[in-house]
Amino acid sequence: MKDFAALYARLDQTTRTNAKVAALTDYFASDAVPAADKLWTVALFSGRRPRRTITATRLRDWAAEKASLPLWLFEESYGVVGDLSETISLILPPASREEDQPLAHWIARLRDLSALPEDSRKQGILDAWDSLPNAERFLFTKLLTGSFRVGISQTLMTRALAQATAQPETEIAHRLMGNWTPETTTWARLLHEGEARDDTARPYPFYLAYQLDDPADLGDPADWFAERKWDGIRGQLILREGRHHLWSRGEDLITDRFPELARAIDWLPHGTVLDGEILAWEGDRPLTFNALQPRIGRKTVPKALLTTAPVVLMAYDLLEQDGHDIRPAPFQERRQRLETLLRDLPPEAPLRLSPPVPFATVDDLRTERLRAREEGAEGLMLKRLSSPYGTGRKKGDWWKWKVDPLTIDAVMIYAQGGSGRRANLFTDFTFAVRNGNELVPFTKAYSGLTDAEFRQITAWVNRHTVQKFGPVRQVEPVQVFEIGFEGIQASPRHKSGVALRFPRMLRWRHDKPVDEIDTLDTLKEILAAHG
Amino acid sequence: MIRHRLDPIALDTIRYGEVRQIGGAKVSFHPAGHVPGSAQIRVEVGGEVWCVSGDYKVVDDGLSTPWEPVRCHAFISECTFGLPVFRWPSQVDIAEDLNAWWRANAEDGRHSLLGAYSLGKAQRLLHMLDPGIGPILTHGAVEGTNEVLRAQGLPLPPTTRVTPGLDLKAHPGALVVAPPSALNSTWARKFGPASTAVASGWMALRGIRRRRGTDRGFVVSDHADWPGLNAAIKETGAHKVFVTHGYVQAFRHWLEEQGYDAGIVATDYAGEEVFAHEEAPKDIIDEDAPEAAE
């Protein structure tokens, strides 16, 4: 695991993109690294983690016991370090021997452990800890807890693999898609043999849009196409060889969760791949994202949900037609073909064409953006008419221009520490609105402040803690924040009666005293208008 | 050194181990190993001996007079790093890492910018560097301290102070030692796309290391680590131990479980554990007084 640990250290030590790509390229191109290790590295870095083999509670018990430390001191240390695997690797006594085995070996060992009775599992883990130097012990424990993550985007890894294997980035991106695991493929098969399209269920890489700040940056409006930015689940529907497959943008195969889309085969020919938005639909317009919510976590769908929240695919791009990859064709041409393909479909077909938003000037766009919520959308999409369908997030051809978030001014009442890069800082806050003389908690938020602001608020929390509940600090209700969110729904489980979607801190309102924050009534009005 | 930092003050000095009688107390200073000249203070009254550690470390850094245990009844110990996650690598390993980093940068044609507290830490690092790799440059705050310590006979490698007129081209692949706060300043820009690093005990924690945003974080501290604190306390033979500066609650609790009569000495250095180091921007690196004092 030495090569893998060295790679991880190189990636962890730098914030420069080029240095990260260089580290990955060196690793993937190295003859010294076994192919099975490279395959596992690609898997791990693309979120294909091995399942957790042991609970965190057991691990901390065993680590504390091995280090001859009381559990409370382990917990105290964990509170400071902020990461379980790191805490374990730091408190254990130094390894007494060294076992230099490849990454794939350790992962296989980890998998074998899960089949053993607890006593043998414990012995196996203690042995591993005792034979790995610190950096490798940390990684092994991360794999054990199933929490291995690394700050490498798919784009960076794709670039490095393209350089290491001398193939185009688009081909690599395509090959990495789908539901392969290191158990079902090999390094050679994944990256070298045959063609990406040999697997008929394999999706194309999604093309992602950048956030637009000012439509004046677009240049000539005549070069652009506008449509609504739909607020559902991005999906790629594949119809090939008599079967259909539905993929989410997170590369999850979600075919069974949306059985309505199986009927697409009745109207569309094979060798068709559509890019679009899965939306809960009623009559001639989409329901809010809230209606889709109960469908997300389920593997199979109960009948009742199929009637209360039936879905359609709001199609906005055609990637494959008659079995041909047409992604290189200009958007304008793909769009025309899509329109022809979906023309005259009956309403029972689970497919809709995302309608164009006509405009002549930048000001028209500004007006249309403000109308997004009444159209059941969350903004505008702008696509360059001449653009091919790209891979990943690239600047220039596709832009999303979201409506401003809904906002409410609230006061912070609880604070909790973060983890990882944000360990030792208070970053997780609970906010309340006023209801008469009472403060009613209604949301948590973790993001939106700068590192400097998080340090500032951390120092403030330390001085203004009223009470501690384990890791949670109750603070004096003084600090006011503007909270932004994308949606709101009724929630009987919450004291406030509402739940927010994507809440975050937009601004720290140093200027606003706590008696001027918003009230529960305001929140209920927003719910009535947008829920 | 004290004159250099606090001048002008009236000053009386004393040698390690020399005993002064002050009223009914016998008072003597003993090496603390923290930085050159740092001391623990032993006070004996009527046969009862108390010792205040001040900041200390138990490993020999090659420059400071090494720490010596003072047998006492009561020991007042700092515990900046009083949690079992803090265990320092050996000085030999650190030196190897440090020089490897410098050598790799020099070969890539880049300068190396090393942030370190300018009293003690900076000189300890200078002492660990291999001058064969390239020239060593220093920030004014570091060089000021170097001059004082060189005058006291401490063996430091040759260094060049970075002045506005200095021709950097004449110093290819140089390593520059500066206070951590200088790393993000306009002063640091003159070195171009240099590789940056910070040397501090806090670099043992990945979260802090990553938040600091330098390319490397070397785990080098002039405070005792967890094994060091425990060994030091044991060697004093004290039964009564007071802890101060650091993870005081946890460390006191731990000592009590080990059978000591343990207490806490509160200080103005308030705040809580590592959070205290985050109250001012960029200060998580300075284990001791803020650089602003210089």
PDB file of N, CA and C in Angstrom, chain A residues 8 11-16 68-70 72-73 76-77 80-81 83 86-87 90-94 134 137-138 142 149 420-426 451 455-456 458-459 462-463 468 473, chain B residues 82-87 110 193-195 202 204-211 213-217 226 247 249-251 253-254 257-258 272-276 278-284:
ATOM      1  N   TYR A   8      -1.660   9.342  -2.015  1.00  0.00           N
ATOM      2  CA  TYR A   8      -2.607  10.067  -1.160  1.00  0.00           C
ATOM      3  C   TYR A   8      -1.923  11.272  -0.512  1.00  0.00           C
ATOM      4  N   LEU A  11      -1.456  14.066  -3.001  1.00  0.00           N
ATOM      5  CA  LEU A  11      -2.719  14.752  -3.299  1.00  0.00           C
ATOM      6  C   LEU A  11      -3.146  15.624  -2.128  1.00  0.00           C
ATOM      7  N   ASP A  12      -2.895  15.091  -0.914  1.00  0.00           N
ATOM      8  CA  ASP A  12      -3.321  15.779   0.295  1.00  0.00           C
ATOM      9  C   ASP A  12      -2.473  17.020   0.552  1.00  0.00           C
ATOM     10  N   GLN A  13      -1.231  16.994   0.080  1.00  0.00           N
ATOM     11  CA  GLN A  13      -0.286  18.064   0.407  1.00  0.00           C
ATOM     12  C   GLN A  13      -0.412  19.287  -0.478  1.00  0.00           C
ATOM     13  N   THR A  14      -1.136  19.154  -1.573  1.00  0.00           N
ATOM     14  CA  THR A  14      -1.158  20.304  -2.471  1.00  0.00           C
ATOM     15  C   THR A  14      -2.572  20.785  -2.737  1.00  0.00           C
ATOM     16  N   THR A  15      -2.689  22.080  -3.023  1.00  0.00           N
ATOM     17  CA  THR A  15      -3.987  22.614  -3.391  1.00  0.00           C
ATOM     18  C   THR A  15      -3.991  22.946  -4.878  1.00  0.00           C
ATOM     19  N   ARG A  16      -2.848  22.692  -5.538  1.00  0.00           N
ATOM     20  CA  ARG A  16      -2.747  23.048  -6.957  1.00  0.00           C
ATOM     21  C   ARG A  16      -3.248  21.920  -7.853  1.00  0.00           C
ATOM     22  N   SER A  68      -4.103   1.227  25.516  1.00  0.00           N
ATOM     23  CA  SER A  68      -4.203   1.310  26.982  1.00  0.00           C
ATOM     24  C   SER A  68      -4.699   2.683  27.427  1.00  0.00           C
ATOM     25  N   LEU A  69      -5.716   3.182  26.757  1.00  0.00           N
ATOM     26  CA  LEU A  69      -6.280   4.483  27.125  1.00  0.00           C
ATOM     27  C   LEU A  69      -7.746   4.299  27.499  1.00  0.00           C
ATOM     28  N   PRO A  70      -8.224   5.072  28.483  1.00  0.00           N
ATOM     29  CA  PRO A  70      -9.655   5.011  28.789  1.00  0.00           C
ATOM     30  C   PRO A  70     -10.467   5.580  27.624  1.00  0.00           C
ATOM     31  N   TRP A  72     -12.956   7.570  27.557  1.00  0.00           N
ATOM     32  CA  TRP A  72     -13.260   9.007  27.610  1.00  0.00           C
ATOM     33  C   TRP A  72     -12.122   9.831  27.000  1.00  0.00           C
ATOM     34  N   LEU A  73     -10.885   9.350  27.174  1.00  0.00           N
ATOM     35  CA  LEU A  73      -9.747  10.101  26.639  1.00  0.00           C
ATOM     36  C   LEU A  73      -9.687   9.946  25.114  1.00  0.00           C
ATOM     37  N   GLU A  76     -12.248  12.384  23.910  1.00  0.00           N
ATOM     38  CA  GLU A  76     -11.711  13.736  24.039  1.00  0.00           C
ATOM     39  C   GLU A  76     -10.772  14.038  22.853  1.00  0.00           C
ATOM     40  N   SER A  77      -9.935  13.059  22.537  1.00  0.00           N
ATOM     41  CA  SER A  77      -8.986  13.218  21.425  1.00  0.00           C
ATOM     42  C   SER A  77      -9.725  13.318  20.093  1.00  0.00           C
ATOM     43  N   VAL A  80     -10.972  16.641  19.307  1.00  0.00           N
ATOM     44  CA  VAL A  80      -9.973  17.599  18.832  1.00  0.00           C
ATOM     45  C   VAL A  80      -9.540  17.293  17.398  1.00  0.00           C
ATOM     46  N   VAL A  81      -9.380  15.994  17.108  1.00  0.00           N
ATOM     47  CA  VAL A  81      -8.907  15.609  15.770  1.00  0.00           C
ATOM     48  C   VAL A  81     -10.034  15.743  14.741  1.00  0.00           C
ATOM     49  N   ASP A  83     -11.718  13.365  13.262  1.00  0.00           N
ATOM     50  CA  ASP A  83     -11.826  12.285  12.282  1.00  0.00           C
ATOM     51  C   ASP A  83     -11.484  10.975  12.990  1.00  0.00           C
ATOM     52  N   GLU A  86      -8.332   8.999  11.720  1.00  0.00           N
ATOM     53  CA  GLU A  86      -7.095   9.712  12.052  1.00  0.00           C
ATOM     54  C   GLU A  86      -6.801   9.583  13.541  1.00  0.00           C
ATOM     55  N   THR A  87      -7.840   9.713  14.370  1.00  0.00           N
ATOM     56  CA  THR A  87      -7.648   9.575  15.817  1.00  0.00           C
ATOM     57  C   THR A  87      -7.072   8.197  16.137  1.00  0.00           C
ATOM     58  N   LEU A  90      -3.475   7.818  15.153  1.00  0.00           N
ATOM     59  CA  LEU A  90      -2.548   8.612  15.972  1.00  0.00           C
ATOM     60  C   LEU A  90      -2.365   8.052  17.387  1.00  0.00           C
ATOM     61  N   ILE A  91      -3.426   7.493  17.974  1.00  0.00           N
ATOM     62  CA  ILE A  91      -3.264   7.071  19.379  1.00  0.00           C
ATOM     63  C   ILE A  91      -2.657   5.677  19.526  1.00  0.00           C
ATOM     64  N   LEU A  92      -2.752   4.851  18.463  1.00  0.00           N
ATOM     65  CA  LEU A  92      -2.204   3.498  18.578  1.00  0.00           C
ATOM     66  C   LEU A  92      -0.697   3.557  18.753  1.00  0.00           C
ATOM     67  N   PRO A  93      -0.131   2.607  19.494  1.00  0.00           N
ATOM     68  CA  PRO A  93       1.336   2.579  19.605  1.00  0.00           C
ATOM     69  C   PRO A  93       1.951   2.341  18.222  1.00  0.00           C
ATOM     70  N   PRO A  94       3.189   2.788  18.004  1.00  0.00           N
ATOM     71  CA  PRO A  94       3.805   2.584  16.689  1.00  0.00           C
ATOM     72  C   PRO A  94       3.811   1.106  16.298  1.00  0.00           C
ATOM     73  N   ASN A 134       2.056   4.719  10.100  1.00  0.00           N
ATOM     74  CA  ASN A 134       0.951   5.625  10.387  1.00  0.00           C
ATOM     75  C   ASN A 134       0.064   6.019   9.211  1.00  0.00           C
ATOM     76  N   ARG A 137      -1.890   3.095   7.978  1.00  0.00           N
ATOM     77  CA  ARG A 137      -2.843   2.701   9.011  1.00  0.00           C
ATOM     78  C   ARG A 137      -4.090   3.596   8.927  1.00  0.00           C
ATOM     79  N   PHE A 138      -3.853   4.876   8.706  1.00  0.00           N
ATOM     80  CA  PHE A 138      -4.948   5.844   8.546  1.00  0.00           C
ATOM     81  C   PHE A 138      -5.842   5.452   7.362  1.00  0.00           C
ATOM     82  N   LYS A 142      -9.699   4.114   7.275  1.00  0.00           N
ATOM     83  CA  LYS A 142     -10.708   4.816   6.464  1.00  0.00           C
ATOM     84  C   LYS A 142     -11.497   3.805   5.632  1.00  0.00           C
ATOM     85  N   ARG A 149     -12.772   9.076   1.454  1.00  0.00           N
ATOM     86  CA  ARG A 149     -13.103  10.130   0.497  1.00  0.00           C
ATOM     87  C   ARG A 149     -11.831  10.862   0.152  1.00  0.00           C
ATOM     88  N   GLY A 420     -13.074  16.710   9.528  1.00  0.00           N
ATOM     89  CA  GLY A 420     -12.157  16.801   8.398  1.00  0.00           C
ATOM     90  C   GLY A 420     -11.456  18.138   8.372  1.00  0.00           C
ATOM     91  N   ARG A 421     -11.518  18.804   7.220  1.00  0.00           N
ATOM     92  CA  ARG A 421     -10.852  20.082   7.056  1.00  0.00           C
ATOM     93  C   ARG A 421     -11.396  21.116   8.025  1.00  0.00           C
ATOM     94  N   ARG A 422     -12.639  20.889   8.504  1.00  0.00           N
ATOM     95  CA  ARG A 422     -13.255  21.863   9.379  1.00  0.00           C
ATOM     96  C   ARG A 422     -13.248  21.419  10.846  1.00  0.00           C
ATOM     97  N   ALA A 423     -12.423  20.403  11.154  1.00  0.00           N
ATOM     98  CA  ALA A 423     -12.298  19.973  12.543  1.00  0.00           C
ATOM     99  C   ALA A 423     -11.817  21.159  13.372  1.00  0.00           C
ATOM    100  N   ASN A 424     -12.157  21.171  14.641  1.00  0.00           N
ATOM    101  CA  ASN A 424     -11.753  22.223  15.589  1.00  0.00           C
ATOM    102  C   ASN A 424     -12.432  23.562  15.336  1.00  0.00           C
ATOM    103  N   LEU A 425     -13.364  23.595  14.423  1.00  0.00           N
ATOM    104  CA  LEU A 425     -14.109  24.828  14.192  1.00  0.00           C
ATOM    105  C   LEU A 425     -15.586  24.530  14.403  1.00  0.00           C
ATOM    106  N   PHE A 426     -16.322  25.515  14.901  1.00  0.00           N
ATOM    107  CA  PHE A 426     -17.764  25.362  14.936  1.00  0.00           C
ATOM    108  C   PHE A 426     -18.301  25.726  13.558  1.00  0.00           C
ATOM    109  N   ASP A 451     -13.642  30.784   5.670  1.00  0.00           N
ATOM    110  CA  ASP A 451     -12.853  30.203   6.758  1.00  0.00           C
ATOM    111  C   ASP A 451     -12.630  31.229   7.860  1.00  0.00           C
ATOM    112  N   ARG A 455     -13.753  30.969  11.776  1.00  0.00           N
ATOM    113  CA  ARG A 455     -12.836  31.142  12.915  1.00  0.00           C
ATOM    114  C   ARG A 455     -13.388  32.174  13.888  1.00  0.00           C
ATOM    115  N   GLN A 456     -13.923  33.241  13.307  1.00  0.00           N
ATOM    116  CA  GLN A 456     -14.479  34.322  14.120  1.00  0.00           C
ATOM    117  C   GLN A 456     -15.665  33.812  14.949  1.00  0.00           C
ATOM    118  N   THR A 458     -16.292  30.763  15.729  1.00  0.00           N
ATOM    119  CA  THR A 458     -15.808  29.760  16.685  1.00  0.00           C
ATOM    120  C   THR A 458     -15.330  30.443  17.972  1.00  0.00           C
ATOM    121  N   ALA A 459     -14.563  31.504  17.813  1.00  0.00           N
ATOM    122  CA  ALA A 459     -14.075  32.238  18.979  1.00  0.00           C
ATOM    123  C   ALA A 459     -15.257  32.806  19.758  1.00  0.00           C
ATOM    124  N   ASN A 462     -17.075  30.082  21.739  1.00  0.00           N
ATOM    125  CA  ASN A 462     -16.326  29.707  22.941  1.00  0.00           C
ATOM    126  C   ASN A 462     -16.594  30.653  24.104  1.00  0.00           C
ATOM    127  N   ARG A 463     -16.782  31.905  23.795  1.00  0.00           N
ATOM    128  CA  ARG A 463     -16.990  32.886  24.872  1.00  0.00           C
ATOM    129  C   ARG A 463     -18.459  33.028  25.268  1.00  0.00           C
ATOM    130  N   LYS A 468     -23.694  23.158  27.593  1.00  0.00           N
ATOM    131  CA  LYS A 468     -23.178  22.140  26.680  1.00  0.00           C
ATOM    132  C   LYS A 468     -24.053  20.905  26.745  1.00  0.00           C
ATOM    133  N   ARG A 473     -23.239  23.025  21.591  1.00  0.00           N
ATOM    134  CA  ARG A 473     -23.230  24.187  22.478  1.00  0.00           C
ATOM    135  C   ARG A 473     -24.493  25.006  22.261  1.00  0.00           C
TER     136      ARG A 473
ATOM    137  N   GLY B  82      -1.243  18.035  25.526  1.00  0.00           N
ATOM    138  CA  GLY B  82      -1.582  16.990  26.487  1.00  0.00           C
ATOM    139  C   GLY B  82      -2.722  16.082  26.072  1.00  0.00           C
ATOM    140  N   LEU B  83      -2.640  15.523  24.874  1.00  0.00           N
ATOM    141  CA  LEU B  83      -3.585  14.491  24.436  1.00  0.00           C
ATOM    142  C   LEU B  83      -2.796  13.399  23.712  1.00  0.00           C
ATOM    143  N   PRO B  84      -3.263  12.148  23.804  1.00  0.00           N
ATOM    144  CA  PRO B  84      -2.449  11.036  23.267  1.00  0.00           C
ATOM    145  C   PRO B  84      -2.302  11.022  21.751  1.00  0.00           C
ATOM    146  N   VAL B  85      -2.973  11.918  21.048  1.00  0.00           N
ATOM    147  CA  VAL B  85      -2.797  11.952  19.584  1.00  0.00           C
ATOM    148  C   VAL B  85      -1.506  12.672  19.202  1.00  0.00           C
ATOM    149  N   PHE B  86      -0.875  13.335  20.176  1.00  0.00           N
ATOM    150  CA  PHE B  86       0.352  14.065  19.864  1.00  0.00           C
ATOM    151  C   PHE B  86       1.577  13.235  20.234  1.00  0.00           C
ATOM    152  N   ARG B  87       2.230  12.709  19.220  1.00  0.00           N
ATOM    153  CA  ARG B  87       3.463  11.940  19.424  1.00  0.00           C
ATOM    154  C   ARG B  87       4.426  12.364  18.316  1.00  0.00           C
ATOM    155  N   ARG B 110      12.641  25.766  -7.759  1.00  0.00           N
ATOM    156  CA  ARG B 110      11.747  26.596  -6.952  1.00  0.00           C
ATOM    157  C   ARG B 110      12.386  26.920  -5.610  1.00  0.00           C
ATOM    158  N   PRO B 193       6.664  31.443  -7.505  1.00  0.00           N
ATOM    159  CA  PRO B 193       5.846  30.280  -7.166  1.00  0.00           C
ATOM    160  C   PRO B 193       6.628  29.281  -6.309  1.00  0.00           C
ATOM    161  N   ALA B 194       6.906  29.669  -5.064  1.00  0.00           N
ATOM    162  CA  ALA B 194       7.704  28.826  -4.180  1.00  0.00           C
ATOM    163  C   ALA B 194       6.847  27.730  -3.568  1.00  0.00           C
ATOM    164  N   SER B 195       7.508  26.665  -3.087  1.00  0.00           N
ATOM    165  CA  SER B 195       6.803  25.663  -2.295  1.00  0.00           C
ATOM    166  C   SER B 195       6.809  26.146  -0.846  1.00  0.00           C
ATOM    167  N   TRP B 202       1.160  21.479  15.719  1.00  0.00           N
ATOM    168  CA  TRP B 202      -0.227  21.380  15.250  1.00  0.00           C
ATOM    169  C   TRP B 202      -0.327  20.688  13.903  1.00  0.00           C
ATOM    170  N   ALA B 204       0.539  17.960  13.215  1.00  0.00           N
ATOM    171  CA  ALA B 204       0.225  16.540  13.403  1.00  0.00           C
ATOM    172  C   ALA B 204      -1.231  16.262  13.038  1.00  0.00           C
ATOM    173  N   LEU B 205      -2.072  17.294  13.050  1.00  0.00           N
ATOM    174  CA  LEU B 205      -3.492  17.092  12.744  1.00  0.00           C
ATOM    175  C   LEU B 205      -3.797  17.496  11.303  1.00  0.00           C
ATOM    176  N   ARG B 206      -4.371  16.562  10.585  1.00  0.00           N
ATOM    177  CA  ARG B 206      -4.590  16.754   9.151  1.00  0.00           C
ATOM    178  C   ARG B 206      -5.513  17.936   8.871  1.00  0.00           C
ATOM    179  N   GLY B 207      -6.555  18.086   9.684  1.00  0.00           N
ATOM    180  CA  GLY B 207      -7.508  19.177   9.466  1.00  0.00           C
ATOM    181  C   GLY B 207      -6.824  20.529   9.529  1.00  0.00           C
ATOM    182  N   ILE B 208      -5.991  20.722  10.540  1.00  0.00           N
ATOM    183  CA  ILE B 208      -5.291  21.999  10.707  1.00  0.00           C
ATOM    184  C   ILE B 208      -4.261  22.182   9.591  1.00  0.00           C
ATOM    185  N   ARG B 209      -3.583  21.085   9.270  1.00  0.00           N
ATOM    186  CA  ARG B 209      -2.565  21.133   8.219  1.00  0.00           C
ATOM    187  C   ARG B 209      -3.194  21.584   6.900  1.00  0.00           C
ATOM    188  N   ARG B 210      -4.328  20.986   6.587  1.00  0.00           N
ATOM    189  CA  ARG B 210      -4.979  21.333   5.320  1.00  0.00           C
ATOM    190  C   ARG B 210      -5.544  22.735   5.346  1.00  0.00           C
ATOM    191  N   ARG B 211      -6.043  23.139   6.515  1.00  0.00           N
ATOM    192  CA  ARG B 211      -6.631  24.473   6.589  1.00  0.00           C
ATOM    193  C   ARG B 211      -5.552  25.537   6.451  1.00  0.00           C
ATOM    194  N   GLY B 213      -3.164  25.474   4.505  1.00  0.00           N
ATOM    195  CA  GLY B 213      -3.039  25.725   3.073  1.00  0.00           C
ATOM    196  C   GLY B 213      -1.632  25.801   2.525  1.00  0.00           C
ATOM    197  N   THR B 214      -0.632  25.361   3.290  1.00  0.00           N
ATOM    198  CA  THR B 214       0.719  25.305   2.725  1.00  0.00           C
ATOM    199  C   THR B 214       0.896  23.952   2.048  1.00  0.00           C
ATOM    200  N   ASP B 215       1.965  23.837   1.233  1.00  0.00           N
ATOM    201  CA  ASP B 215       2.179  22.568   0.548  1.00  0.00           C
ATOM    202  C   ASP B 215       2.528  21.456   1.535  1.00  0.00           C
ATOM    203  N   ARG B 216       3.310  21.805   2.544  1.00  0.00           N
ATOM    204  CA  ARG B 216       3.720  20.787   3.513  1.00  0.00           C
ATOM    205  C   ARG B 216       3.540  21.297   4.930  1.00  0.00           C
ATOM    206  N   GLY B 217       3.352  20.360   5.849  1.00  0.00           N
ATOM    207  CA  GLY B 217       3.319  20.699   7.269  1.00  0.00           C
ATOM    208  C   GLY B 217       4.263  19.764   7.989  1.00  0.00           C
ATOM    209  N   TRP B 226       2.775  13.860  24.122  1.00  0.00           N
ATOM    210  CA  TRP B 226       2.085  13.063  25.152  1.00  0.00           C
ATOM    211  C   TRP B 226       3.052  12.127  25.891  1.00  0.00           C
ATOM    212  N   TYR B 247      -4.589  21.371  27.100  1.00  0.00           N
ATOM    213  CA  TYR B 247      -5.772  20.530  27.326  1.00  0.00           C
ATOM    214  C   TYR B 247      -5.870  20.200  28.813  1.00  0.00           C
ATOM    215  N   GLN B 249      -8.221  20.209  31.254  1.00  0.00           N
ATOM    216  CA  GLN B 249      -9.270  19.366  31.855  1.00  0.00           C
ATOM    217  C   GLN B 249      -8.968  17.889  31.645  1.00  0.00           C
ATOM    218  N   ALA B 250      -8.716  17.542  30.378  1.00  0.00           N
ATOM    219  CA  ALA B 250      -8.480  16.142  30.039  1.00  0.00           C
ATOM    220  C   ALA B 250      -7.194  15.638  30.709  1.00  0.00           C
ATOM    221  N   PHE B 251      -6.158  16.468  30.665  1.00  0.00           N
ATOM    222  CA  PHE B 251      -4.868  16.011  31.182  1.00  0.00           C
ATOM    223  C   PHE B 251      -4.922  15.841  32.708  1.00  0.00           C
ATOM    224  N   HIS B 253      -7.610  15.091  34.470  1.00  0.00           N
ATOM    225  CA  HIS B 253      -8.412  13.884  34.670  1.00  0.00           C
ATOM    226  C   HIS B 253      -7.548  12.617  34.493  1.00  0.00           C
ATOM    227  N   TRP B 254      -6.760  12.630  33.429  1.00  0.00           N
ATOM    228  CA  TRP B 254      -5.880  11.497  33.130  1.00  0.00           C
ATOM    229  C   TRP B 254      -4.870  11.279  34.261  1.00  0.00           C
ATOM    230  N   GLU B 257      -6.382   9.725  37.231  1.00  0.00           N
ATOM    231  CA  GLU B 257      -6.580   8.283  37.046  1.00  0.00           C
ATOM    232  C   GLU B 257      -5.277   7.507  37.202  1.00  0.00           C
ATOM    233  N   GLN B 258      -4.149   8.207  36.966  1.00  0.00           N
ATOM    234  CA  GLN B 258      -2.846   7.547  37.132  1.00  0.00           C
ATOM    235  C   GLN B 258      -2.384   7.618  38.597  1.00  0.00           C
ATOM    236  N   GLU B 272      -9.851  27.845  24.833  1.00  0.00           N
ATOM    237  CA  GLU B 272     -10.003  26.450  25.116  1.00  0.00           C
ATOM    238  C   GLU B 272      -9.185  25.648  24.128  1.00  0.00           C
ATOM    239  N   GLU B 273      -8.243  24.924  24.624  1.00  0.00           N
ATOM    240  CA  GLU B 273      -7.443  24.025  23.810  1.00  0.00           C
ATOM    241  C   GLU B 273      -7.052  24.678  22.485  1.00  0.00           C
ATOM    242  N   VAL B 274      -7.198  23.907  21.414  1.00  0.00           N
ATOM    243  CA  VAL B 274      -6.703  24.417  20.139  1.00  0.00           C
ATOM    244  C   VAL B 274      -7.516  25.608  19.639  1.00  0.00           C
ATOM    245  N   PHE B 275      -8.746  25.729  20.121  1.00  0.00           N
ATOM    246  CA  PHE B 275      -9.564  26.851  19.673  1.00  0.00           C
ATOM    247  C   PHE B 275      -8.885  28.176  19.986  1.00  0.00           C
ATOM    248  N   ALA B 276      -8.197  28.190  21.111  1.00  0.00           N
ATOM    249  CA  ALA B 276      -7.542  29.425  21.517  1.00  0.00           C
ATOM    250  C   ALA B 276      -6.592  29.898  20.424  1.00  0.00           C
ATOM    251  N   GLU B 278      -7.078  29.792  17.403  1.00  0.00           N
ATOM    252  CA  GLU B 278      -7.768  30.191  16.192  1.00  0.00           C
ATOM    253  C   GLU B 278      -8.435  31.541  16.347  1.00  0.00           C
ATOM    254  N   GLU B 279      -8.275  32.151  17.504  1.00  0.00           N
ATOM    255  CA  GLU B 279      -9.020  33.379  17.731  1.00  0.00           C
ATOM    256  C   GLU B 279      -8.577  34.506  16.821  1.00  0.00           C
ATOM    257  N   ALA B 280      -7.299  34.595  16.589  1.00  0.00           N
ATOM    258  CA  ALA B 280      -6.820  35.590  15.643  1.00  0.00           C
ATOM    259  C   ALA B 280      -6.492  34.867  14.343  1.00  0.00           C
ATOM    260  N   PRO B 281      -6.631  35.551  13.224  1.00  0.00           N
ATOM    261  CA  PRO B 281      -6.319  34.876  11.973  1.00  0.00           C
ATOM    262  C   PRO B 281      -4.855  34.434  11.904  1.00  0.00           C
ATOM    263  N   LYS B 282      -4.597  33.357  11.191  1.00  0.00           N
ATOM    264  CA  LYS B 282      -3.254  32.859  10.893  1.00  0.00           C
ATOM    265  C   LYS B 282      -2.458  32.434  12.116  1.00  0.00           C
ATOM    266  N   ASP B 283      -3.079  32.420  13.297  1.00  0.00           N
ATOM    267  CA  ASP B 283      -2.242  32.248  14.479  1.00  0.00           C
ATOM    268  C   ASP B 283      -2.170  30.814  14.948  1.00  0.00           C
ATOM    269  N   ILE B 284      -2.821  29.896  14.262  1.00  0.00           N
ATOM    270  CA  ILE B 284      -2.851  28.533  14.776  1.00  0.00           C
ATOM    271  C   ILE B 284      -1.460  27.919  14.776  1.00  0.00           C
TER     272      ILE B 284
END
